[in-house]
Tab-separated table of N, CA and C in Angstrom:
chain	number	residue	atom	x	y	z
A	112	MET	N	0.855	-1.183	0.000
A	112	MET	CA	0.000	0.000	0.000
A	112	MET	C	0.892	1.233	0.000
A	113	GLN	N	0.535	2.216	-0.782
A	113	GLN	CA	1.329	3.422	-0.850
A	113	GLN	C	1.093	4.281	0.380
A	114	ASN	N	2.099	5.090	0.726
A	114	ASN	CA	1.947	6.006	1.839
A	114	ASN	C	1.015	7.131	1.422
A	115	ARG	N	0.061	7.432	2.258
A	115	ARG	CA	-0.896	8.489	1.949
A	115	ARG	C	-0.562	9.720	2.766
A	116	ILE	N	-0.707	10.857	2.142
A	116	ILE	CA	-0.475	12.127	2.821
A	116	ILE	C	-1.724	12.485	3.605
A	117	ASN	N	-1.539	12.868	4.848
A	117	ASN	CA	-2.637	13.350	5.666
A	117	ASN	C	-2.604	14.873	5.611
A	118	MET	N	-3.570	15.454	4.911
A	118	MET	CA	-3.580	16.902	4.686
A	118	MET	C	-3.663	17.681	5.994
A	119	ALA	N	-4.262	17.084	7.017
A	119	ALA	CA	-4.410	17.798	8.287
A	119	ALA	C	-3.063	18.024	8.963
A	120	SER	N	-2.132	17.074	8.806
A	120	SER	CA	-0.848	17.197	9.494
A	120	SER	C	0.309	17.560	8.562
A	121	ALA	N	0.075	17.543	7.255
A	121	ALA	CA	1.145	17.855	6.298
A	121	ALA	C	1.446	19.350	6.333
A	122	PRO	N	2.737	19.717	6.214
A	122	PRO	CA	3.062	21.147	6.180
A	122	PRO	C	2.437	21.795	4.945
A	123	LYS	N	1.937	22.989	5.138
A	123	LYS	CA	1.291	23.706	4.049
A	123	LYS	C	2.217	24.820	3.578
A	124	THR	N	3.131	24.448	2.685
A	124	THR	CA	4.123	25.406	2.205
A	124	THR	C	3.932	25.763	0.737
A	125	GLY	N	3.108	25.012	0.015
A	125	GLY	CA	2.858	25.290	-1.395
A	125	GLY	C	1.645	26.193	-1.554
A	126	THR	N	1.560	26.824	-2.703
A	126	THR	CA	0.409	27.676	-2.986
A	126	THR	C	-0.259	27.213	-4.268
A	127	PHE	N	-1.525	27.564	-4.397
A	127	PHE	CA	-2.328	27.217	-5.568
A	127	PHE	C	-3.249	28.395	-5.826
A	128	GLN	N	-3.307	28.829	-7.054
A	128	GLN	CA	-4.194	29.932	-7.407
A	128	GLN	C	-5.214	29.455	-8.418
A	129	MET	N	-6.412	30.014	-8.333
A	129	MET	CA	-7.433	29.690	-9.320
A	129	MET	C	-8.307	30.908	-9.539
A	130	ARG	N	-8.884	30.966	-10.697
A	130	ARG	CA	-9.807	32.050	-11.016
A	130	ARG	C	-11.231	31.527	-10.904
A	131	MET	N	-12.094	32.365	-10.322
A	131	MET	CA	-13.494	32.004	-10.235
A	131	MET	C	-14.344	33.263	-10.184
A	132	ASN	N	-15.590	33.111	-10.474
A	132	ASN	CA	-16.532	34.214	-10.433
A	132	ASN	C	-16.615	34.730	-8.996
A	133	PRO	N	-16.503	36.035	-8.772
A	133	PRO	CA	-16.533	36.569	-7.404
A	133	PRO	C	-17.824	36.240	-6.645
A	134	GLU	N	-18.959	36.234	-7.343
A	134	GLU	CA	-20.221	35.916	-6.675
A	134	GLU	C	-20.249	34.448	-6.248
A	135	VAL	N	-19.755	33.583	-7.110
A	135	VAL	CA	-19.677	32.158	-6.762
A	135	VAL	C	-18.763	31.982	-5.555
A	136	ARG	N	-17.658	32.700	-5.549
A	136	ARG	CA	-16.730	32.610	-4.415
A	136	ARG	C	-17.412	33.049	-3.123
A	137	ARG	N	-18.131	34.178	-3.165
A	137	ARG	CA	-18.819	34.663	-1.959
A	137	ARG	C	-19.854	33.644	-1.470
A	138	GLU	N	-20.601	33.062	-2.392
A	138	GLU	CA	-21.593	32.057	-2.005
A	138	GLU	C	-20.928	30.829	-1.394
A	139	ALA	N	-19.844	30.385	-2.023
A	139	ALA	CA	-19.124	29.214	-1.501
A	139	ALA	C	-18.559	29.512	-0.118
A	140	GLU	N	-17.956	30.689	0.039
A	140	GLU	CA	-17.402	31.058	1.350
A	140	GLU	C	-18.503	31.090	2.405
A	141	SER	N	-19.687	31.552	2.033
A	141	SER	CA	-20.804	31.595	2.968
A	141	SER	C	-21.234	30.189	3.377
A	142	VAL	N	-21.323	29.294	2.389
A	142	VAL	CA	-21.694	27.905	2.685
A	142	VAL	C	-20.670	27.281	3.626
A	143	PHE	N	-19.391	27.406	3.311
A	143	PHE	CA	-18.348	26.776	4.124
A	143	PHE	C	-18.227	27.424	5.494
A	144	ALA	N	-18.464	28.730	5.574
A	144	ALA	CA	-18.416	29.424	6.871
A	144	ALA	C	-19.460	28.842	7.827
A	145	GLY	N	-20.580	28.385	7.268
A	145	GLY	CA	-21.599	27.752	8.099
A	145	GLY	C	-21.096	26.504	8.799
A	146	TYR	N	-20.027	25.922	8.290
A	146	TYR	CA	-19.391	24.750	8.898
A	146	TYR	C	-18.105	25.113	9.627
A	147	GLY	N	-17.837	26.408	9.719
A	147	GLY	CA	-16.618	26.858	10.385
A	147	GLY	C	-15.375	26.680	9.538
A	148	LEU	N	-15.556	26.636	8.207
A	148	LEU	CA	-14.440	26.398	7.298
A	148	LEU	C	-14.200	27.606	6.397
A	149	SER	N	-12.958	27.802	6.050
A	149	SER	CA	-12.621	28.779	5.022
A	149	SER	C	-12.691	28.084	3.666
A	150	LEU	N	-12.613	28.864	2.604
A	150	LEU	CA	-12.578	28.283	1.267
A	150	LEU	C	-11.353	27.380	1.125
A	151	THR	N	-10.227	27.810	1.663
A	151	THR	CA	-9.003	26.999	1.627
A	151	THR	C	-9.199	25.681	2.364
A	152	ASP	N	-9.817	25.739	3.552
A	152	ASP	CA	-10.099	24.507	4.307
A	152	ASP	C	-10.943	23.548	3.480
A	153	ALA	N	-11.995	24.083	2.850
A	153	ALA	CA	-12.900	23.248	2.063
A	153	ALA	C	-12.172	22.606	0.883
A	154	ILE	N	-11.315	23.360	0.218
A	154	ILE	CA	-10.552	22.803	-0.904
A	154	ILE	C	-9.594	21.735	-0.412
A	155	ASN	N	-8.949	21.966	0.727
A	155	ASN	CA	-8.055	20.948	1.295
A	155	ASN	C	-8.819	19.680	1.655
A	156	ILE	N	-10.038	19.820	2.176
A	156	ILE	CA	-10.859	18.646	2.494
A	156	ILE	C	-11.208	17.899	1.218
A	157	PHE	N	-11.594	18.624	0.180
A	157	PHE	CA	-11.912	17.988	-1.103
A	157	PHE	C	-10.709	17.203	-1.615
A	158	ILE	N	-9.525	17.795	-1.551
A	158	ILE	CA	-8.329	17.119	-2.045
A	158	ILE	C	-8.021	15.891	-1.196
A	159	GLN	N	-8.129	15.995	0.133
A	159	GLN	CA	-7.873	14.843	1.001
A	159	GLN	C	-8.853	13.720	0.699
A	160	GLN	N	-10.132	14.047	0.545
A	160	GLN	CA	-11.127	13.023	0.239
A	160	GLN	C	-10.865	12.402	-1.132
A	161	SER	N	-10.384	13.193	-2.079
A	161	SER	CA	-10.030	12.660	-3.396
A	161	SER	C	-8.873	11.677	-3.277
A	162	LEU	N	-7.888	12.012	-2.445
A	162	LEU	CA	-6.771	11.094	-2.218
A	162	LEU	C	-7.260	9.814	-1.543
A	163	ASN	N	-8.132	9.965	-0.545
A	163	ASN	CA	-8.667	8.789	0.152
A	163	ASN	C	-9.430	7.879	-0.801
A	164	ALA	N	-10.216	8.478	-1.685
A	164	ALA	CA	-11.038	7.711	-2.619
A	164	ALA	C	-10.266	7.288	-3.862
A	165	GLN	N	-9.057	7.832	-4.020
A	165	GLN	CA	-8.271	7.604	-5.235
A	165	GLN	C	-9.081	8.013	-6.470
A	166	GLY	N	-9.794	9.100	-6.355
A	166	GLY	CA	-10.622	9.642	-7.425
A	166	GLY	C	-11.507	10.721	-6.846
A	167	LEU	N	-12.521	11.095	-7.584
A	167	LEU	CA	-13.452	12.085	-7.058
A	167	LEU	C	-14.246	11.474	-5.905
A	168	PRO	N	-14.454	12.243	-4.835
A	168	PRO	CA	-15.148	11.688	-3.664
A	168	PRO	C	-16.673	11.750	-3.766
A	169	PHE	N	-17.188	11.893	-4.979
A	169	PHE	CA	-18.629	11.932	-5.178
A	169	PHE	C	-18.944	11.498	-6.597
A	170	LEU	N	-20.191	11.158	-6.826
A	170	LEU	CA	-20.617	10.746	-8.157
A	170	LEU	C	-20.861	11.975	-9.021
A	171	LEU	N	-20.431	11.915	-10.254
A	171	LEU	CA	-20.684	13.016	-11.167
A	171	LEU	C	-22.043	12.902	-11.831
A	172	SER	N	-22.515	11.692	-11.994
A	172	SER	CA	-23.817	11.481	-12.614
A	172	SER	C	-24.342	10.116	-12.197
A	173	PRO	N	-25.640	9.899	-12.390
A	173	PRO	CA	-26.203	8.588	-12.027
A	173	PRO	C	-25.545	7.426	-12.760
A	174	GLU	N	-25.007	7.669	-13.955
A	174	GLU	CA	-24.358	6.597	-14.704
A	174	GLU	C	-23.109	6.070	-13.978
A	175	ASN	N	-22.531	6.883	-13.125
A	175	ASN	CA	-21.328	6.465	-12.413
A	175	ASN	C	-21.638	5.551	-11.230
A	176	ALA	N	-22.898	5.426	-10.859
A	176	ALA	CA	-23.263	4.608	-9.701
A	176	ALA	C	-22.816	3.164	-9.875
A	177	ALA	N	-22.992	2.612	-11.070
A	177	ALA	CA	-22.594	1.215	-11.306
A	177	ALA	C	-21.084	1.062	-11.161
A	178	TYR	N	-20.327	2.027	-11.670
A	178	TYR	CA	-18.864	1.986	-11.546
A	178	TYR	C	-18.454	2.041	-10.077
A	179	MET	N	-19.048	2.965	-9.320
A	179	MET	CA	-18.696	3.102	-7.906
A	179	MET	C	-19.070	1.838	-7.126
A	180	LYS	N	-20.203	1.235	-7.458
A	180	LYS	CA	-20.608	-0.006	-6.795
A	180	LYS	C	-19.614	-1.116	-7.111
A	181	ALA	N	-19.202	-1.213	-8.375
A	181	ALA	CA	-18.225	-2.237	-8.761
A	181	ALA	C	-16.892	-2.006	-8.058
A	182	LYS	N	-16.479	-0.752	-7.953
A	182	LYS	CA	-15.216	-0.435	-7.280
A	182	LYS	C	-15.296	-0.790	-5.788
A	183	ALA	N	-16.415	-0.449	-5.152
A	183	ALA	CA	-16.592	-0.773	-3.733
A	183	ALA	C	-16.635	-2.280	-3.520
A	184	THR	N	-17.298	-2.980	-4.415
A	184	THR	CA	-17.374	-4.441	-4.323
A	184	THR	C	-15.984	-5.061	-4.459
A	185	ALA	N	-15.197	-4.545	-5.385
A	185	ALA	CA	-13.834	-5.062	-5.575
A	185	ALA	C	-12.986	-4.808	-4.330
A	186	ARG	N	-13.115	-3.621	-3.721
A	186	ARG	CA	-12.354	-3.318	-2.506
A	186	ARG	C	-12.780	-4.225	-1.359
A	187	LEU	N	-14.101	-4.432	-1.222
A	187	LEU	CA	-14.600	-5.311	-0.168
A	187	LEU	C	-14.121	-6.738	-0.387
A	188	SER	N	-14.179	-7.210	-1.625
A	188	SER	CA	-13.714	-8.566	-1.936
A	188	SER	C	-12.239	-8.731	-1.601
A	189	ALA	N	-11.445	-7.720	-1.899
A	189	ALA	CA	-10.010	-7.774	-1.589
A	189	ALA	C	-9.789	-7.855	-0.079
A	190	GLU	N	-10.563	-7.094	0.697
A	190	GLU	CA	-10.432	-7.134	2.156
A	190	GLU	C	-10.861	-8.497	2.701
A	191	ILE	N	-11.937	-9.033	2.167
A	191	ILE	CA	-12.395	-10.364	2.601
A	191	ILE	C	-11.328	-11.401	2.272
A	192	GLN	N	-10.738	-11.311	1.081
A	192	GLN	CA	-9.689	-12.260	0.691
A	192	GLN	C	-8.500	-12.168	1.634
A	193	LYS	N	-8.136	-10.946	2.051
A	193	LYS	CA	-7.043	-10.781	3.016
A	193	LYS	C	-7.361	-11.535	4.302
A	194	GLY	N	-8.628	-11.454	4.726
A	194	GLY	CA	-9.036	-12.186	5.921
A	194	GLY	C	-8.891	-13.682	5.748
A	195	TRP	N	-9.379	-14.201	4.628
A	195	TRP	CA	-9.245	-15.638	4.351
A	195	TRP	C	-7.780	-16.038	4.304
A	196	ASP	N	-6.963	-15.240	3.646
A	196	ASP	CA	-5.539	-15.552	3.495
A	196	ASP	C	-4.785	-15.505	4.822
A	197	SER	N	-5.328	-14.771	5.809
A	197	SER	CA	-4.623	-14.644	7.089
A	197	SER	C	-4.819	-15.865	7.983
A	198	VAL	N	-5.726	-16.758	7.612
A	198	VAL	CA	-6.009	-17.950	8.419
A	198	VAL	C	-5.145	-19.106	7.923
A	199	SER	N	-4.314	-19.617	8.821
A	199	SER	CA	-3.455	-20.727	8.417
A	199	SER	C	-3.886	-22.052	9.044
A	200	ARG	N	-4.670	-22.000	10.128
A	200	ARG	CA	-5.153	-23.242	10.745
A	200	ARG	C	-6.503	-22.969	11.393
A	201	ASP	N	-7.232	-24.029	11.683
A	201	ASP	CA	-8.590	-23.901	12.209
A	201	ASP	C	-8.667	-23.100	13.504
A	202	THR	N	-7.613	-23.151	14.309
A	202	THR	CA	-7.650	-22.439	15.593
A	202	THR	C	-7.510	-20.927	15.415
A	203	ASP	N	-7.222	-20.465	14.196
A	203	ASP	CA	-7.141	-19.021	13.947
A	203	ASP	C	-8.523	-18.375	13.888
A	204	TRP	N	-9.560	-19.178	13.675
A	204	TRP	CA	-10.912	-18.650	13.574
A	204	TRP	C	-11.442	-18.296	14.949
A	205	ILE	N	-12.260	-17.250	15.024
A	205	ILE	CA	-12.972	-16.936	16.256
A	205	ILE	C	-14.452	-16.812	15.905
A	206	SER	N	-15.296	-16.963	16.911
A	206	SER	CA	-16.740	-16.892	16.681
A	206	SER	C	-17.163	-15.441	16.498
A	207	GLU	N	-18.350	-15.267	15.971
A	207	GLU	CA	-18.893	-13.914	15.810
A	207	GLU	C	-19.031	-13.242	17.172
A	208	GLU	N	-19.465	-14.010	18.157
A	208	GLU	CA	-19.624	-13.459	19.508
A	208	GLU	C	-18.282	-12.973	20.055
A	209	GLU	N	-17.218	-13.761	19.833
A	209	GLU	CA	-15.891	-13.359	20.300
A	209	GLU	C	-15.414	-12.117	19.563
A	210	ALA	N	-15.680	-12.045	18.274
A	210	ALA	CA	-15.294	-10.865	17.491
A	210	ALA	C	-16.005	-9.618	18.025
A	211	ARG	N	-17.289	-9.757	18.291
A	211	ARG	CA	-18.045	-8.624	18.843
A	211	ARG	C	-17.503	-8.221	20.213
A	212	ARG	N	-17.162	-9.207	21.037
A	212	ARG	CA	-16.610	-8.911	22.363
A	212	ARG	C	-15.297	-8.158	22.213
A	213	LEU	N	-14.433	-8.610	21.296
A	213	LEU	CA	-13.143	-7.953	21.090
A	213	LEU	C	-13.315	-6.521	20.557
A	214	LEU	N	-14.388	-6.297	19.810
A	214	LEU	CA	-14.669	-4.963	19.270
A	214	LEU	C	-15.442	-4.092	20.236
A	215	GLY	N	-15.787	-4.673	21.402
A	215	GLY	CA	-16.501	-3.903	22.407
A	215	GLY	C	-17.995	-3.762	22.144
A	216	GLU	N	-18.529	-4.654	21.325
A	216	GLU	CA	-19.968	-4.630	21.035
A	216	GLU	C	-20.663	-5.714	21.829
A	217	ASP	N	-21.920	-5.474	22.136
A	217	ASP	CA	-22.704	-6.523	22.788
A	217	ASP	C	-23.126	-7.537	21.737
A	218	ALA	N	-22.997	-8.792	22.072
A	218	ALA	CA	-23.367	-9.871	21.117
A	218	ALA	C	-24.847	-9.970	20.940
């Protein structure tokens, strides 16, 4: 697995400039201010989520839903396979109740 940059703790020494409509900027700043965020904060969150998702962190259109479902299914299958591959003998298995107990959940 590649090392991922955590935008929250990474030094912010680079700059990025973009042009946008001033009214759109004011509206966006107002929306983000409602969450206690600056425009820069919101852009950094978008970039971090894009890195986490290894793509856009949202669907662009309904047609992309099938692609996103297939991608999620492939990721889940890979994680399940890792679990299967980690078992080398029967005593490595634990019950669902034991798993819940270890996770701090009530069975």
